[in-house]
Coordinates of C-alpha atoms in Angstrom, one line a residue:
M16 CA 55.9 101.9 126.0
A17 CA 59.6 102.1 126.5
Q18 CA 61.7 104.3 124.1
E19 CA 65.0 102.9 122.9
Q20 CA 68.0 104.7 121.5
D21 CA 71.5 103.6 120.5
T22 CA 74.6 105.4 121.7
Q23 CA 78.3 104.9 121.0
H24 CA 79.2 107.1 124.1
A25 CA 77.4 105.2 126.9
L26 CA 78.7 106.9 130.0
L27 CA 78.1 110.4 128.6
V28 CA 74.3 109.7 128.9
P29 CA 74.2 109.4 132.8
W30 CA 76.7 112.3 133.0
G31 CA 74.3 114.4 131.0
H32 CA 71.4 113.6 133.3
F33 CA 73.7 114.5 136.3
A34 CA 74.6 117.8 134.6
R35 CA 70.9 118.6 134.4
E36 CA 70.4 117.5 138.0
I37 CA 72.9 120.0 139.4
G38 CA 71.7 122.9 137.3
L39 CA 74.8 123.0 135.1
L40 CA 73.0 123.2 131.8
S41 CA 70.4 125.8 132.8
G42 CA 73.3 127.9 134.2
L43 CA 75.3 127.8 131.0
E44 CA 72.3 128.4 128.8
A45 CA 71.3 131.5 130.8
I46 CA 74.6 133.3 130.0
P47 CA 74.1 136.0 127.3
L48 CA 76.6 135.5 124.5
G49 CA 76.8 138.1 121.8
Q50 CA 76.8 135.8 118.8
K51 CA 74.3 135.1 116.0
V52 CA 72.2 132.0 116.2
Y53 CA 71.8 129.8 113.2
E54 CA 71.0 126.2 113.8
H55 CA 72.6 125.9 117.3
T56 CA 73.0 128.5 120.0
P57 CA 76.5 129.6 121.1
Q58 CA 75.5 128.3 124.6
A59 CA 74.8 124.9 123.2
K60 CA 78.2 124.8 121.5
V61 CA 79.9 125.8 124.8
V62 CA 78.1 122.8 126.3
E63 CA 79.3 120.6 123.4
F64 CA 82.9 121.8 124.1
L65 CA 82.5 120.6 127.7
V66 CA 81.1 117.2 126.6
A67 CA 84.0 116.8 124.1
I68 CA 86.4 117.4 127.0
L69 CA 84.6 114.9 129.2
S70 CA 84.9 112.4 126.4
G71 CA 88.6 112.8 126.3
A72 CA 88.8 114.3 122.8
K73 CA 92.4 114.9 121.8
Y74 CA 91.4 117.5 119.2
L75 CA 88.4 119.6 118.6
Q76 CA 87.8 117.9 115.2
D77 CA 87.3 114.6 117.1
I78 CA 83.7 115.9 117.6
S79 CA 83.0 115.2 114.0
L80 CA 85.9 113.2 112.3
V81 CA 86.4 110.0 114.4
A82 CA 84.9 106.6 113.8
H83 CA 81.9 107.4 116.1
P84 CA 81.4 111.1 116.0
L85 CA 79.9 112.8 119.0
D86 CA 77.9 115.2 116.9
K87 CA 76.0 112.2 115.4
D88 CA 75.0 110.8 118.8
L89 CA 71.5 112.0 119.4
A90 CA 71.1 109.9 122.6
V91 CA 73.9 111.9 124.2
A92 CA 72.5 115.1 122.9
E93 CA 69.1 114.4 124.4
A94 CA 70.7 113.4 127.7
W95 CA 72.4 116.8 127.7
A96 CA 69.1 118.5 126.9
Q97 CA 70.1 119.4 123.4
A98 CA 68.2 118.9 120.1
G99 CA 71.4 118.0 118.4
W100 CA 75.1 118.8 118.2
A101 CA 76.9 121.2 115.9
D102 CA 79.8 120.3 113.6
Y103 CA 83.2 120.9 115.2
T104 CA 83.8 123.9 112.9
G105 CA 80.8 125.6 114.4
V106 CA 82.1 124.9 117.9
S107 CA 85.5 126.3 116.8
R108 CA 83.9 129.6 115.5
T109 CA 81.9 130.1 118.7
L110 CA 84.9 129.5 120.9
R111 CA 87.1 131.8 118.8
A112 CA 84.5 134.6 119.1
L113 CA 84.2 134.5 122.9
S114 CA 85.4 137.5 124.8
W115 CA 87.3 137.5 128.0
A116 CA 84.3 138.8 129.8
E117 CA 82.0 136.0 128.4
V118 CA 84.6 133.3 129.3
R119 CA 84.9 134.6 132.8
E120 CA 81.1 134.5 133.2
I121 CA 81.1 130.9 131.9
V122 CA 83.8 130.0 134.4
S123 CA 81.8 131.7 137.2
V124 CA 78.9 129.4 136.4
L125 CA 81.2 126.3 136.6
E126 CA 82.4 127.6 140.0
L127 CA 78.9 128.3 141.2
V128 CA 77.8 124.8 140.3
S129 CA 80.9 123.4 142.0
Q130 CA 80.4 125.3 145.2
P131 CA 77.9 122.9 147.0
F132 CA 80.3 120.0 146.5
L133 CA 83.2 122.1 147.8
D134 CA 81.2 123.4 150.8
S135 CA 80.2 119.8 151.6
E136 CA 83.9 118.7 151.7
L137 CA 85.0 121.7 153.8
S138 CA 82.1 121.0 156.2
G139 CA 83.2 117.4 156.4
L140 CA 86.8 118.5 157.2
R141 CA 85.5 120.8 160.0
S142 CA 83.4 118.0 161.5
Q143 CA 86.6 116.0 161.7
D144 CA 88.4 118.9 163.3
C145 CA 90.7 119.0 160.3
G146 CA 91.9 122.1 158.4
P147 CA 92.0 122.1 154.6
Q148 CA 95.1 120.7 152.9
Y149 CA 95.9 122.6 149.7
D150 CA 98.4 121.8 147.0
G151 CA 99.5 124.4 144.5
D152 CA 101.6 124.1 141.3
L153 CA 102.3 125.6 137.9
T154 CA 102.1 123.4 134.9
G155 CA 103.3 124.1 131.4
L156 CA 101.1 123.9 128.3
P157 CA 103.6 123.9 125.4
V158 CA 102.8 124.6 121.7
S159 CA 105.0 124.2 118.7
N160 CA 108.2 126.3 119.0
T161 CA 107.7 127.5 115.5
S162 CA 104.0 128.6 116.0
R163 CA 103.1 132.2 115.6
T164 CA 99.3 131.9 116.0
Y165 CA 99.0 131.5 119.8
P166 CA 98.6 135.0 121.3
N167 CA 100.9 136.0 124.2
A168 CA 102.6 132.6 124.2
A169 CA 106.1 132.9 125.6
Y170 CA 109.2 130.7 126.2
G171 CA 109.6 129.2 129.6
H172 CA 110.5 126.0 131.6
M173 CA 108.1 123.2 130.8
S174 CA 108.8 119.6 131.6
D175 CA 112.6 120.3 132.0
E176 CA 112.7 122.0 128.6
I177 CA 112.5 125.5 127.3
R178 CA 109.3 125.6 125.3
L179 CA 106.9 128.1 123.8
G180 CA 103.5 128.1 125.4
Y181 CA 101.5 129.0 128.5
Q182 CA 101.5 128.2 132.2
A183 CA 98.5 127.2 134.2
G184 CA 98.5 127.9 137.9
V185 CA 96.4 125.3 139.7
V186 CA 95.2 124.6 143.3
S187 CA 93.7 121.4 144.6
L188 CA 92.1 120.4 147.9
Q189 CA 92.6 117.1 149.6
S190 CA 89.1 115.7 149.7
P191 CA 87.7 113.1 152.1
T192 CA 85.0 112.0 149.6
Y193 CA 86.6 112.5 146.2
G194 CA 90.3 112.2 147.0
R195 CA 91.2 115.4 145.1
L196 CA 89.1 118.4 144.1
W197 CA 90.4 121.1 141.8
L198 CA 89.7 124.5 143.2
S199 CA 91.0 126.9 140.6
V200 CA 93.1 127.5 137.5
E201 CA 94.7 130.7 136.3
H202 CA 96.1 131.3 132.8
H203 CA 99.6 132.7 132.4
A204 CA 102.2 133.3 129.7
G205 CA 104.8 130.6 129.3
D206 CA 107.6 132.6 130.9
T207 CA 105.8 132.9 134.3
V208 CA 107.8 131.3 137.1
S209 CA 106.5 129.5 140.1
C210 CA 108.2 131.7 142.8
T211 CA 106.1 134.7 141.7
Q212 CA 102.8 132.8 142.0
A213 CA 102.6 131.6 145.6
A214 CA 100.4 134.4 146.8
A215 CA 98.1 134.1 143.8
L216 CA 97.6 130.4 144.4
V217 CA 96.8 131.0 148.1
L218 CA 94.4 133.8 147.4
A219 CA 92.7 131.7 144.7
A220 CA 92.2 128.9 147.3
E221 CA 90.8 131.4 149.8
K222 CA 88.4 132.9 147.3
R223 CA 87.0 129.5 146.3
S224 CA 86.8 128.1 149.8
G225 CA 85.5 131.4 151.4
Q226 CA 87.8 130.8 154.5
R227 CA 91.3 131.6 155.5
P228 CA 93.6 131.4 158.5
R229 CA 94.4 134.3 160.9
R230 CA 97.2 136.4 159.4
C231 CA 100.4 136.3 161.5
T232 CA 100.6 140.1 161.9
E233 CA 102.8 139.9 164.9
L234 CA 105.5 138.0 162.9
L235 CA 105.2 140.6 160.1
Q236 CA 105.5 143.5 162.6
Q237 CA 108.7 142.0 164.0
R238 CA 110.0 141.5 160.5
I239 CA 109.4 145.2 159.7
E240 CA 111.0 146.3 163.0
T241 CA 114.1 144.2 162.2
L242 CA 114.2 145.6 158.7
V243 CA 114.0 149.2 160.0
Q244 CA 116.8 148.5 162.5
S245 CA 119.0 146.9 159.8
R246 CA 118.7 150.2 157.8
A247 CA 120.8 152.1 160.4
P248 CA 124.3 151.1 159.0
A249 CA 123.3 152.1 155.5
E250 CA 122.0 155.5 156.7
K251 CA 125.2 156.1 158.6
R252 CA 127.2 155.1 155.6
L253 CA 125.1 157.4 153.5
V254 CA 126.0 160.4 155.7
T255 CA 129.7 159.6 155.6
Q256 CA 129.8 159.1 151.8
R257 CA 127.9 162.3 151.1
A258 CA 130.4 164.2 153.3
K259 CA 133.3 162.6 151.6
L260 CA 131.9 163.3 148.2
A261 CA 131.5 167.0 149.1
D262 CA 135.1 167.1 150.4
L263 CA 136.4 165.5 147.2
Q264 CA 134.4 167.9 145.0
H265 CA 135.8 170.9 146.9
A266 CA 139.4 169.5 146.5
K267 CA 138.9 169.1 142.8
E268 CA 137.6 172.6 142.5
E269 CA 140.7 173.9 144.4
V270 CA 143.0 172.1 141.9
A271 CA 141.0 173.6 139.0
A272 CA 141.4 177.1 140.4
Q273 CA 145.1 176.6 140.9
L274 CA 145.4 175.4 137.3
R275 CA 143.7 178.6 136.0
E276 CA 146.2 180.8 137.9
E277 CA 149.4 178.8 137.4
T278 CA 151.9 179.9 134.7
K279 CA 154.9 177.6 135.2
L280 CA 154.8 174.6 133.0
K281 CA 156.3 172.2 135.5
R282 CA 153.8 173.2 138.2
I283 CA 150.9 172.9 135.6
A284 CA 151.9 169.3 134.9
V285 CA 151.9 168.5 138.6
L286 CA 148.4 170.0 139.1
E287 CA 147.1 168.2 136.0
R288 CA 148.2 164.9 137.4
R289 CA 146.6 165.9 140.8
S290 CA 143.4 166.8 139.0
V291 CA 143.2 163.4 137.4
R292 CA 143.7 161.7 140.8
R293 CA 140.9 163.9 142.3
E294 CA 138.5 163.0 139.4
K295 CA 139.2 159.3 139.9
A296 CA 138.6 159.5 143.6
L297 CA 135.5 161.6 143.0
E298 CA 134.1 159.0 140.5
T299 CA 134.8 156.2 143.0
A300 CA 132.9 158.1 145.7
R301 CA 130.0 158.7 143.4
Q302 CA 129.8 155.0 142.6
K303 CA 129.9 154.1 146.3
L304 CA 127.2 156.7 147.1
A305 CA 125.0 155.4 144.2
K306 CA 125.3 151.9 145.4
T307 CA 124.3 152.9 148.9
L308 CA 121.4 154.9 147.5
D309 CA 120.2 151.9 145.5
Q310 CA 120.4 149.8 148.6
M311 CA 118.5 152.3 150.6
Q312 CA 115.8 152.6 147.9
G313 CA 115.5 148.8 147.8
H314 CA 115.3 148.8 151.6
L315 CA 112.6 151.5 151.8
A316 CA 110.6 149.9 149.0
E317 CA 110.6 146.6 150.9
E318 CA 109.6 148.4 154.1
K319 CA 106.7 150.1 152.2
L320 CA 105.6 146.8 150.7
L321 CA 105.7 145.0 154.1
C322 CA 103.8 147.9 155.8
Q323 CA 101.1 147.8 153.1
R324 CA 101.0 144.0 153.6
L325 CA 100.6 144.5 157.4
A326 CA 97.7 147.0 156.9
Q327 CA 96.0 144.5 154.5
F328 CA 96.5 141.6 156.9
E329 CA 95.2 143.6 159.9
Q330 CA 92.1 144.3 157.8
D331 CA 91.9 140.6 156.8
N332 CA 91.9 139.6 160.5
A333 CA 89.2 142.2 161.3
D334 CA 87.0 140.8 158.5
N335 CA 87.6 137.1 159.5
P336 CA 85.8 136.3 162.8
Q337 CA 86.2 132.5 162.3
P338 CA 89.8 131.8 161.1
I339 CA 90.7 128.3 160.3
E340 CA 93.9 126.3 160.3
A341 CA 95.2 125.3 156.9
C342 CA 98.2 123.8 155.2
F343 CA 99.8 124.5 151.9
R344 CA 102.3 122.2 150.1
L345 CA 104.5 123.5 147.3
D346 CA 107.3 122.0 145.2
A347 CA 110.9 123.3 144.8
G348 CA 109.8 125.9 142.2
F349 CA 108.1 127.9 145.0
G350 CA 111.0 127.2 147.5
T351 CA 112.6 130.6 147.3
Y352 CA 112.9 132.5 150.5
E353 CA 110.1 135.0 149.9
S354 CA 107.4 132.5 149.0
P355 CA 107.5 130.5 152.3
A356 CA 107.9 133.7 154.3
L357 CA 104.7 135.1 152.7
L358 CA 102.7 132.0 153.3
I359 CA 103.9 131.9 156.9
E360 CA 102.7 135.5 157.4
M361 CA 99.4 134.6 155.7
G362 CA 98.9 132.1 158.6
Y363 CA 99.5 128.8 156.8
E364 CA 101.4 125.7 157.9
I365 CA 103.8 125.0 155.0
Y366 CA 105.6 122.1 153.6
V367 CA 108.0 123.0 150.8
K368 CA 111.1 121.7 149.0
L369 CA 113.8 124.3 149.1
H370 CA 115.0 125.5 145.7
N371 CA 118.6 126.6 146.4
H372 CA 121.0 123.8 145.9
K373 CA 123.5 125.7 148.1
I374 CA 121.3 124.9 151.1
T375 CA 121.5 121.2 150.3
E376 CA 125.3 121.5 150.2
M377 CA 125.4 123.5 153.4
L378 CA 123.3 120.8 155.2
K379 CA 125.5 118.0 153.9
K380 CA 128.5 119.8 155.6
K381 CA 126.6 119.9 158.9
I382 CA 126.5 116.1 159.1
A383 CA 129.0 114.4 161.3
P384 CA 130.2 110.9 160.6
D385 CA 128.2 109.6 163.6
S386 CA 125.0 111.6 162.7
H387 CA 121.8 109.5 162.9
W388 CA 119.8 109.2 159.7
T389 CA 116.1 108.1 160.1
R390 CA 114.7 105.7 157.5
V391 CA 111.6 107.2 156.0
G392 CA 111.1 105.1 152.9
D393 CA 112.4 102.0 151.1
N394 CA 115.4 103.9 149.8
A395 CA 115.1 107.2 151.6
E396 CA 116.5 108.6 154.9
M397 CA 116.2 112.0 156.6
I398 CA 118.0 114.1 159.1
A399 CA 116.6 117.4 160.4
W400 CA 117.4 120.6 162.3
S401 CA 114.8 122.8 164.2
G402 CA 114.9 126.6 164.2
L403 CA 117.4 126.8 161.4
E404 CA 118.0 130.4 160.3
L405 CA 118.7 130.5 156.6
Q406 CA 120.3 133.6 155.0
H407 CA 117.6 135.9 153.5
C408 CA 114.8 134.0 155.1
P409 CA 113.1 136.1 157.9
Y410 CA 111.8 133.2 159.9
P411 CA 113.5 130.1 161.4
L412 CA 112.4 126.9 159.8
E413 CA 112.5 123.2 160.5
V414 CA 114.8 122.0 157.7
A415 CA 115.5 118.4 156.7
L416 CA 118.0 116.8 154.4
E417 CA 116.7 113.8 152.4
R418 CA 119.0 111.1 151.1
F419 CA 117.9 108.7 148.4
H420 CA 119.8 105.6 147.6
T421 CA 119.7 104.7 143.9
G422 CA 122.1 101.8 143.3
K423 CA 125.6 103.0 144.1
T424 CA 124.7 106.7 143.9
Q425 CA 122.9 109.0 146.4
K426 CA 120.7 112.0 145.7
H427 CA 120.0 114.7 148.2
S428 CA 117.4 117.4 148.6
A429 CA 116.2 119.8 151.3
L430 CA 112.7 120.1 152.8
A431 CA 111.4 122.9 155.0
H432 CA 108.4 123.0 157.4
F433 CA 106.8 125.8 159.4
G434 CA 103.8 125.2 161.7
H435 CA 102.5 125.1 165.2
T436 CA 103.1 121.4 165.6
P437 CA 106.8 120.4 165.0
A438 CA 107.4 117.9 162.2
I439 CA 110.9 116.8 163.4
P440 CA 109.7 114.3 166.1
D441 CA 108.2 112.1 163.4
L442 CA 110.4 112.3 160.3
P443 CA 108.6 109.4 158.5
A444 CA 105.3 111.3 158.9
W445 CA 107.0 114.5 157.5
F446 CA 108.3 112.6 154.5
A447 CA 104.9 111.0 153.9
R448 CA 103.0 114.3 154.4
Y449 CA 105.2 116.2 151.9
N450 CA 105.2 113.5 149.3
A451 CA 101.4 113.1 149.5
R452 CA 101.5 116.3 147.3
Q453 CA 101.9 113.8 144.5
T454 CA 98.1 114.0 144.5
I455 CA 98.3 117.2 142.6
E456 CA 101.1 115.9 140.3
A457 CA 98.8 112.9 139.6
G458 CA 96.0 115.3 138.9
I459 CA 98.1 117.3 136.5
K460 CA 99.1 114.1 134.8
E461 CA 95.4 113.2 134.6
T462 CA 94.5 116.5 132.9
K463 CA 97.0 115.8 130.2
Q464 CA 96.8 112.1 129.7
V465 CA 93.0 111.7 130.1
F466 CA 91.6 115.1 129.1
Y467 CA 94.6 116.2 126.9
L468 CA 94.8 119.6 128.3
H469 CA 98.3 120.0 126.8
R470 CA 96.8 119.6 123.3
L471 CA 95.2 123.1 123.0
K472 CA 92.0 122.7 121.0
V473 CA 91.7 126.4 120.4
R474 CA 93.9 129.4 119.6
S475 CA 92.0 132.3 121.1
E476 CA 93.5 133.1 124.5
P477 CA 90.1 133.4 126.3
A478 CA 89.1 130.1 124.8
I479 CA 92.4 128.5 125.9
Y480 CA 91.6 129.7 129.5
L481 CA 88.1 128.2 129.0
Q482 CA 89.7 124.9 128.1
E483 CA 91.8 125.0 131.2
A484 CA 88.8 125.8 133.4
M485 CA 86.6 123.2 131.8
T486 CA 89.3 120.5 132.1
I487 CA 89.6 120.8 135.9
F488 CA 85.8 121.1 136.1
A489 CA 85.5 117.9 134.1
A490 CA 87.9 116.0 136.4
N491 CA 85.8 117.1 139.4
F492 CA 82.5 116.5 137.6
I493 CA 83.2 112.9 136.9
R494 CA 84.1 112.3 140.6
W495 CA 80.8 113.9 141.7
A496 CA 78.8 112.0 139.1
M497 CA 80.4 108.7 140.2
V498 CA 79.1 109.2 143.7
W499 CA 75.7 110.4 142.5
I500 CA 75.3 107.4 140.2
D501 CA 76.3 105.0 143.0
Q502 CA 73.7 106.6 145.2
H503 CA 70.9 106.6 142.7
V504 CA 71.5 103.6 140.5
V505 CA 69.6 100.3 141.1
Q506 CA 72.3 97.9 142.4
D507 CA 72.4 94.3 141.3
E508 CA 74.9 91.8 140.0
N509 CA 74.8 93.3 136.6
T510 CA 75.4 96.9 137.6
L511 CA 78.6 98.4 136.2
P512 CA 81.0 99.1 139.1
L513 CA 82.1 102.6 138.1
A514 CA 84.2 103.2 141.2
K515 CA 86.4 100.3 140.2
L516 CA 87.0 101.6 136.8
G517 CA 88.9 104.7 137.7
I518 CA 88.7 108.1 135.9
K519 CA 90.9 107.1 132.9
K520 CA 88.9 104.0 132.1
Q521 CA 85.6 105.8 132.5
V522 CA 86.6 108.5 130.0
Q523 CA 88.6 106.5 127.5
V524 CA 86.5 103.3 127.6
A525 CA 83.1 103.7 129.1
A526 CA 82.5 107.0 127.5
H527 CA 83.2 105.4 124.1
T528 CA 81.3 102.2 124.5
S529 CA 78.1 101.3 122.6
A530 CA 74.9 100.7 124.6
K531 CA 71.1 100.8 124.4
V532 CA 69.4 103.7 126.2
I533 CA 66.0 102.6 127.2
H534 CA 63.6 105.1 128.7
Y535 CA 61.0 103.9 131.2
S536 CA 58.5 105.9 133.1
D537 CA 60.4 105.4 136.3
G538 CA 63.9 105.7 135.0
I539 CA 66.5 105.1 132.3
L540 CA 68.3 101.9 131.6
L541 CA 71.8 102.0 130.1
K542 CA 72.4 98.5 128.7
F543 CA 75.9 98.0 127.4
S544 CA 76.3 96.2 124.1
P545 CA 77.0 92.5 124.1
V546 CA 80.1 93.2 121.8
S547 CA 81.4 95.9 124.1
A548 CA 84.0 95.8 126.9
F549 CA 81.1 95.8 129.4
A550 CA 78.9 93.2 127.9
G551 CA 76.2 92.1 130.3
K552 CA 76.6 95.2 132.4
Q553 CA 74.0 98.0 132.9
L554 CA 73.1 101.1 134.8
F555 CA 69.5 101.9 135.8
F556 CA 69.1 105.4 137.2
P557 CA 66.1 107.8 137.8
P558 CA 65.4 110.8 135.6
P559 CA 66.5 114.2 136.8
T560 CA 64.5 115.4 139.8
R561 CA 65.7 119.0 139.9
E562 CA 65.7 118.7 143.7
F563 CA 69.5 118.3 144.1
H564 CA 71.1 121.3 145.8
Q565 CA 67.8 123.2 145.6
N566 CA 69.0 125.7 148.3
Y567 CA 71.5 127.0 145.8
F568 CA 69.1 127.7 142.9
S569 CA 67.8 131.1 144.2
L570 CA 71.3 132.3 144.6
F571 CA 72.2 130.8 141.3
F572 CA 69.6 132.6 139.3
T573 CA 70.1 135.9 141.2
I574 CA 73.7 135.9 140.1
L575 CA 72.7 135.0 136.5
A576 CA 70.3 137.9 136.4
L577 CA 73.2 140.2 137.5
I578 CA 75.4 138.7 134.8
A579 CA 72.8 139.4 132.2
Q580 CA 72.3 143.0 133.4
K581 CA 76.0 143.7 133.4
L582 CA 76.6 142.4 129.9
R583 CA 73.7 144.3 128.3

């Protein structure tokens, strides 16, 4: 006989069965968390936190204090393999008590569950002879400027304002199947600036994907040789300045000796004035020498850093028998000279908007009245130069000037590209390729407008990081689930077309719609309420088979055993 249940959170039911199918719940429940168990385990409350994020909860208290509380929905609890849900206060206490080590283990499970989907997309790209396309960014998570209860929050640039809060460094992959997949998120203080995070974003992408390009050690070697040669004038100046300083010191000592022996008042006055002049000259020489020494120390420190980088990159190449080609796109915050140079040396094709407005002004001056502008958009034109050597940038770049027409005004900005295939021959393609990084900007907007990442639901810093990690996981999870449901659901004219709803509507409408959950021996029917937005629609899907991604389970539980051993 069929068993019926009522739910006010319809889409959370198939999502729960999908979570069981991919081993997410067993993975989270296997993590040892050092907290007492009363009615609900801490692992169950971590799962509940994820479900709340998937439901688009603005605040943690929405678990219990909205019109249709999640913690009263037993059909959803059962779908997520839980006997019931805890009150939001219990979830809050558990999150607040999590240590950094425990949170990182939870995130490692999320990454492990994600890995088969990521590997499948990377394999698909390889089969199409395409390298991965990464986008990186830093997004602000502001809190109240008067708050004193958020640990290590700091003032920084967030949405064109100076706000108190945190920064999240995120990387996404352009995905053939899902459009966009989040790869990683890192938690930072609010005063972290983009130009310091380019390498961290790249390394995070490489860690998650398990692949990287060949490092351009020959370019780096040339850069070091050029840097060593450029040190010669400073070294010569240093020798000259030291000799002059010694001469001035000797001259001052001679005047001092003459003063000690002189008895005539008129002669003493002359020597005293001479002593003052010698001291001023000596101080000037000291300052010049100190400045040269500072320059030399900076020079030598840069040489040391680049030599260490070269040694690391040579080892990277030795450990990377199958390098790939890959592209990284970054916005103007990363467009300082060092960030593009580093990514070039790491072997990436780069598209970046240049940060320094002086470059834009310099490019505008290079344009002659008869220069040809290429139309690249409805109100956009571009003109470009190849092999342009910019001051303080060690490598020549393809540089383009964009011109946007907005009514009677014009706006300009500068783009740069470096890669094996020139971008200049096809400026519309360059313009489109760079602006396609709007996919990560849309993703950041989704995390805040759909999953409310900018409304921090917790105040413990490890838990804040967990919210960041669970949010990007939730965005990926729904995309995976949409494909899984489409593949497994019984299709007929009454089937709810999830793909047409989009992520926002799935979270904010379908996950808050009433429905009947009817359990049959061969599957589960989700029948939407006749008074709901999806009246007459339904989803019929099989129960979890536990066969999905079975090749990963042995690795999965091996890692969990190591986690448990480490935390004992």
